[in-house]
């Protein structure tokens, strides 16, 4: 079984586009759970461009499945996580000027900093996932850093032109196998939509997908509950 964690950041993006108090990502999270999502993912960015501190606090109280907090490995974010205690933190690279998370975390090149962040979160009883490119070096470094989970970046696969997808998919398969052999739990995400998710969900080692933009986009037309159910169907879960 592959679990689906729905990223509800884009409900908050719509709210922030007007600077008012709706739509609210909190009821969105509850609807996703009711539709069968196995977890809720939110990214508290340094610039609070979508999810804000209030969302995180309330989300911690109302999410009944798994709350996955994506964040940069900064002192500010680690202190927030230690206080709010999400079930799992996914460390991601963050650049102010990017539209969305662009590449994976450079774990191998920042091994001591990432290891320290992992330890600080473990000390607060929070599981840690590292969002990385599907490369052996990063998988092995993630294991060395003490991660519990690696989330493989599926962006290159999702953006690959016709004829190049298979090669990108094989990079994900290989990285998932290496991680699994090292005892890591394997997640994946970024850019996945209804027509490219089946192949990734079919990789045996991958136990969890984090999907946001495509689900929230489809919700505009069919409603959020149906959008989540349809994604579970595309993943082969229904
Ligand atoms: N995983 C991570 C680490 C992300 O940063 C994001 C985007 O916030 C996602 C998954 C979801 O990506 P998408 O919105 O393209 O489905």
Coordinates of C-alpha atoms and ligand atoms in Angstrom, one line a residue:
X1 CA 0.0 0.0 0.0
X2 CA 1.2 3.5 -0.8
X3 CA 0.0 6.2 1.6
X4 CA -1.1 9.6 0.3
X5 CA -0.2 12.7 2.1
X6 CA -2.0 15.8 0.7
X7 CA -0.1 19.1 0.7
X8 CA -2.7 21.8 1.4
X9 CA -0.3 24.8 1.0
X10 CA -2.1 26.0 -2.1
X11 CA -5.4 26.5 -0.3
X12 CA -3.4 29.0 1.8
X13 CA -1.8 30.4 -1.4
X14 CA -5.3 31.4 -2.6
X15 CA -6.1 33.0 0.7
X16 CA -2.9 35.0 0.7
X17 CA -3.5 36.1 -2.9
X18 CA -6.2 38.4 -1.3
X19 CA -4.7 38.8 2.2
X20 CA -8.1 37.8 3.8
X21 CA -9.2 34.8 5.9
X22 CA -10.5 32.4 3.3
X23 CA -10.2 29.8 1.9
X24 CA -8.9 28.2 5.1
X25 CA -6.4 25.2 4.9
X26 CA -7.7 23.8 8.2
X27 CA -11.1 22.5 7.0
X28 CA -9.3 21.5 3.7
X29 CA -7.1 19.2 5.8
X30 CA -10.2 17.6 7.4
X31 CA -11.9 17.1 4.1
X32 CA -8.7 15.4 2.7
X33 CA -8.7 13.1 5.7
X34 CA -12.4 12.3 5.3
X35 CA -11.7 11.4 1.6
X36 CA -9.0 8.9 2.7
X37 CA -5.8 10.8 2.8
X38 CA -3.3 9.2 5.1
X39 CA -1.6 12.4 6.2
X40 CA -1.5 16.2 5.7
X41 CA 1.7 18.0 4.6
X42 CA 2.3 21.7 5.0
X43 CA 5.3 23.8 4.3
X44 CA 6.0 26.7 6.7
X45 CA 8.3 28.9 4.6
X46 CA 10.5 31.6 6.1
X47 CA 8.5 34.2 4.2
X48 CA 5.1 32.7 5.3
X49 CA 3.9 33.1 1.7
X50 CA 1.1 30.5 2.2
X51 CA 1.0 28.5 5.4
X52 CA 1.5 30.7 8.5
X53 CA 2.2 30.0 12.2
X54 CA -1.5 30.0 13.1
X55 CA -2.2 27.4 10.5
X56 CA 0.5 25.1 11.9
X57 CA -0.7 25.5 15.5
X58 CA -4.4 24.7 14.6
X59 CA -3.4 21.9 12.2
X60 CA -1.4 20.2 15.0
X61 CA -4.7 20.2 17.0
X62 CA -7.1 19.0 14.3
X63 CA -5.1 16.7 12.0
X64 CA -6.0 13.1 13.2
X65 CA -3.8 11.2 10.7
X66 CA -0.1 12.3 10.3
X67 CA 1.1 15.9 10.2
X68 CA 4.2 16.3 8.1
X69 CA 5.8 19.7 8.4
X70 CA 8.1 20.7 5.5
X71 CA 10.7 23.3 6.6
X72 CA 14.2 24.6 6.1
X73 CA 16.8 23.4 8.5
X74 CA 17.1 26.8 10.2
X75 CA 17.2 27.5 14.0
X76 CA 13.9 29.4 13.7
X77 CA 12.1 26.4 12.1
X78 CA 13.7 23.8 14.4
X79 CA 12.6 25.8 17.5
X80 CA 9.0 26.0 16.1
X81 CA 9.0 22.2 15.3
X82 CA 10.3 21.4 18.8
X83 CA 7.4 23.4 20.3
X84 CA 4.6 22.3 18.0
X85 CA 5.7 18.7 17.5
X86 CA 4.5 17.6 14.1
X87 CA 4.6 13.8 13.7
X88 CA 7.3 14.2 11.1
X89 CA 9.5 17.0 9.7
X90 CA 10.7 17.0 6.1
X91 CA 13.8 19.1 5.7
X92 CA 13.8 20.9 2.3
X93 CA 16.1 23.5 0.8
X94 CA 14.5 26.9 0.6
X95 CA 15.2 29.9 -1.5
X96 CA 13.1 33.1 -1.2
X97 CA 13.0 33.7 -5.0
X98 CA 11.9 30.2 -6.0
X99 CA 8.2 29.6 -7.0
X100 CA 8.3 26.1 -5.3
X101 CA 11.0 23.9 -3.9
X102 CA 13.3 23.4 -6.8
X103 CA 16.0 20.8 -6.0
X104 CA 16.7 18.3 -3.3
X105 CA 18.6 19.0 -0.1
X106 CA 22.4 18.9 -0.6
X107 CA 22.8 16.5 2.3
X108 CA 26.3 15.2 1.3
X109 CA 27.7 18.7 1.1
X110 CA 26.1 19.8 4.4
X111 CA 26.4 16.6 6.4
X112 CA 27.3 18.1 9.8
X113 CA 24.5 20.8 9.6
X114 CA 21.9 18.4 8.5
X115 CA 23.0 15.8 11.0
X116 CA 22.7 18.4 13.8
X117 CA 19.1 19.4 12.6
X118 CA 18.1 15.7 12.5
X119 CA 19.4 15.2 16.0
X120 CA 17.6 18.3 17.4
X121 CA 14.3 17.0 16.0
X122 CA 14.9 13.5 17.2
X123 CA 15.6 14.9 20.7
X124 CA 12.0 16.3 20.5
X125 CA 10.7 12.9 19.4
X126 CA 10.0 14.0 15.9
X127 CA 10.7 11.7 13.0
X128 CA 12.8 13.2 10.2
X129 CA 12.5 12.9 6.4
X130 CA 15.1 14.5 4.0
X131 CA 13.9 15.6 0.6
X132 CA 16.6 14.6 -1.8
X133 CA 17.3 14.1 -5.5
X134 CA 17.3 10.4 -6.5
X135 CA 21.1 10.0 -6.3
X136 CA 23.1 7.3 -4.5
X137 CA 25.4 9.9 -2.9
X138 CA 22.4 11.8 -1.3
X139 CA 20.7 8.6 -0.2
X140 CA 23.8 7.3 1.6
X141 CA 24.4 10.8 3.1
X142 CA 20.8 10.8 4.4
X143 CA 21.4 7.5 6.1
X144 CA 24.6 8.9 7.6
X145 CA 22.8 12.0 8.8
X146 CA 20.4 9.8 10.8
X147 CA 17.2 10.3 8.7
X148 CA 14.2 8.0 9.2
X149 CA 12.7 8.7 5.8
X150 CA 13.9 10.0 2.5
X151 CA 11.5 11.7 0.1
X152 CA 12.8 11.3 -3.4
X153 CA 12.3 14.4 -5.6
X154 CA 10.1 13.3 -8.6
X155 CA 10.4 16.7 -10.3
X156 CA 12.8 15.6 -13.1
X157 CA 10.5 12.6 -13.9
X158 CA 7.4 14.8 -13.9
X159 CA 9.0 17.4 -16.2
X160 CA 10.8 14.9 -18.5
X161 CA 9.8 15.1 -22.2
X162 CA 8.2 12.2 -24.0
X163 CA 10.8 9.4 -24.4
X164 CA 12.8 10.5 -21.4
X165 CA 10.4 9.6 -18.6
X166 CA 11.5 6.0 -18.3
X167 CA 15.1 7.0 -17.6
X168 CA 14.0 9.4 -14.9
X169 CA 11.7 6.8 -13.4
X170 CA 14.6 4.3 -13.3
X171 CA 16.7 6.9 -11.3
X172 CA 13.9 6.9 -8.7
X173 CA 13.6 3.1 -8.7
X174 CA 17.4 2.8 -8.1
X175 CA 17.5 5.4 -5.3
X176 CA 14.4 3.8 -3.7
X177 CA 16.2 0.4 -3.7
X178 CA 19.4 1.8 -2.2
X179 CA 17.5 3.6 0.5
X180 CA 15.4 0.5 1.3
X181 CA 18.6 -1.6 1.5
X182 CA 20.0 0.9 4.0
X183 CA 16.9 0.6 6.2
X184 CA 15.3 4.0 5.3
X185 CA 11.6 4.4 4.7
X186 CA 11.0 5.8 1.2
X187 CA 8.6 8.6 0.2
X188 CA 8.4 10.5 -3.0
X189 CA 6.8 13.7 -4.3
X190 CA 6.8 16.9 -6.3
X191 CA 5.0 17.5 -9.5
X192 CA 3.0 14.3 -9.4
X193 CA -0.4 14.5 -11.1
X194 CA -3.2 12.1 -12.1
X195 CA -1.4 10.9 -15.2
X196 CA 2.1 10.3 -14.0
X197 CA 1.5 9.0 -10.5
X198 CA 0.7 5.4 -11.2
X199 CA 4.2 4.4 -12.2
X200 CA 5.7 6.0 -9.0
X201 CA 3.0 4.5 -6.8
X202 CA 3.9 1.2 -8.3
X203 CA 7.5 1.2 -7.1
X204 CA 7.4 -1.4 -4.3
X205 CA 9.9 0.4 -1.9
X206 CA 7.9 3.7 -2.0
X207 CA 5.4 3.7 0.9
X208 CA 4.3 7.4 0.8
X209 CA 3.6 10.1 -1.7
X210 CA 3.3 13.8 -1.0
X211 CA 1.1 15.5 -3.5
X212 CA -0.3 19.1 -3.5
X213 CA -0.7 21.2 -6.6
X214 CA -2.5 18.7 -8.8
X215 CA -5.0 17.8 -6.2
X216 CA -5.9 21.4 -5.2
X217 CA -6.1 22.3 -8.9
X218 CA -8.5 19.5 -9.6
X219 CA -10.6 20.4 -6.6
X220 CA -11.5 23.7 -8.3
X221 CA -13.5 21.6 -10.8
X222 CA -14.7 18.5 -8.9
X223 CA -14.4 19.5 -5.2
X224 CA -11.6 18.5 -2.8
X225 CA -13.1 15.3 -1.5
X226 CA -13.5 13.9 -5.1
X227 CA -10.1 15.2 -6.1
X228 CA -8.5 13.2 -3.2
X229 CA -10.5 10.1 -4.0
X230 CA -9.5 10.3 -7.7
X231 CA -5.8 10.6 -6.7
X232 CA -6.1 7.5 -4.5
X233 CA -7.7 5.7 -7.5
X234 CA -4.8 6.8 -9.8
X235 CA -2.4 5.5 -7.2
X236 CA -4.2 2.2 -7.4
X237 CA -5.4 2.5 -3.8
X238 CA -9.1 2.2 -4.6
Ligands
LIG1 N1 7.2 17.3 -1.4 C1 8.0 18.4 -1.1 C2 9.2 18.2 -0.3 C3 7.6 19.7 -1.6 O1 8.3 20.7 -1.3 C4 6.4 19.8 -2.3 C5 5.9 21.1 -2.7 O2 5.6 21.9 -1.6 C6 5.6 18.6 -2.6 C7 6.1 17.4 -2.2 C8 4.3 18.7 -3.3 O3 4.6 19.1 -4.6 P1 3.4 19.3 -5.6 O4 2.6 20.5 -5.0 O5 4.0 19.6 -6.9 O6 2.5 18.1 -5.6

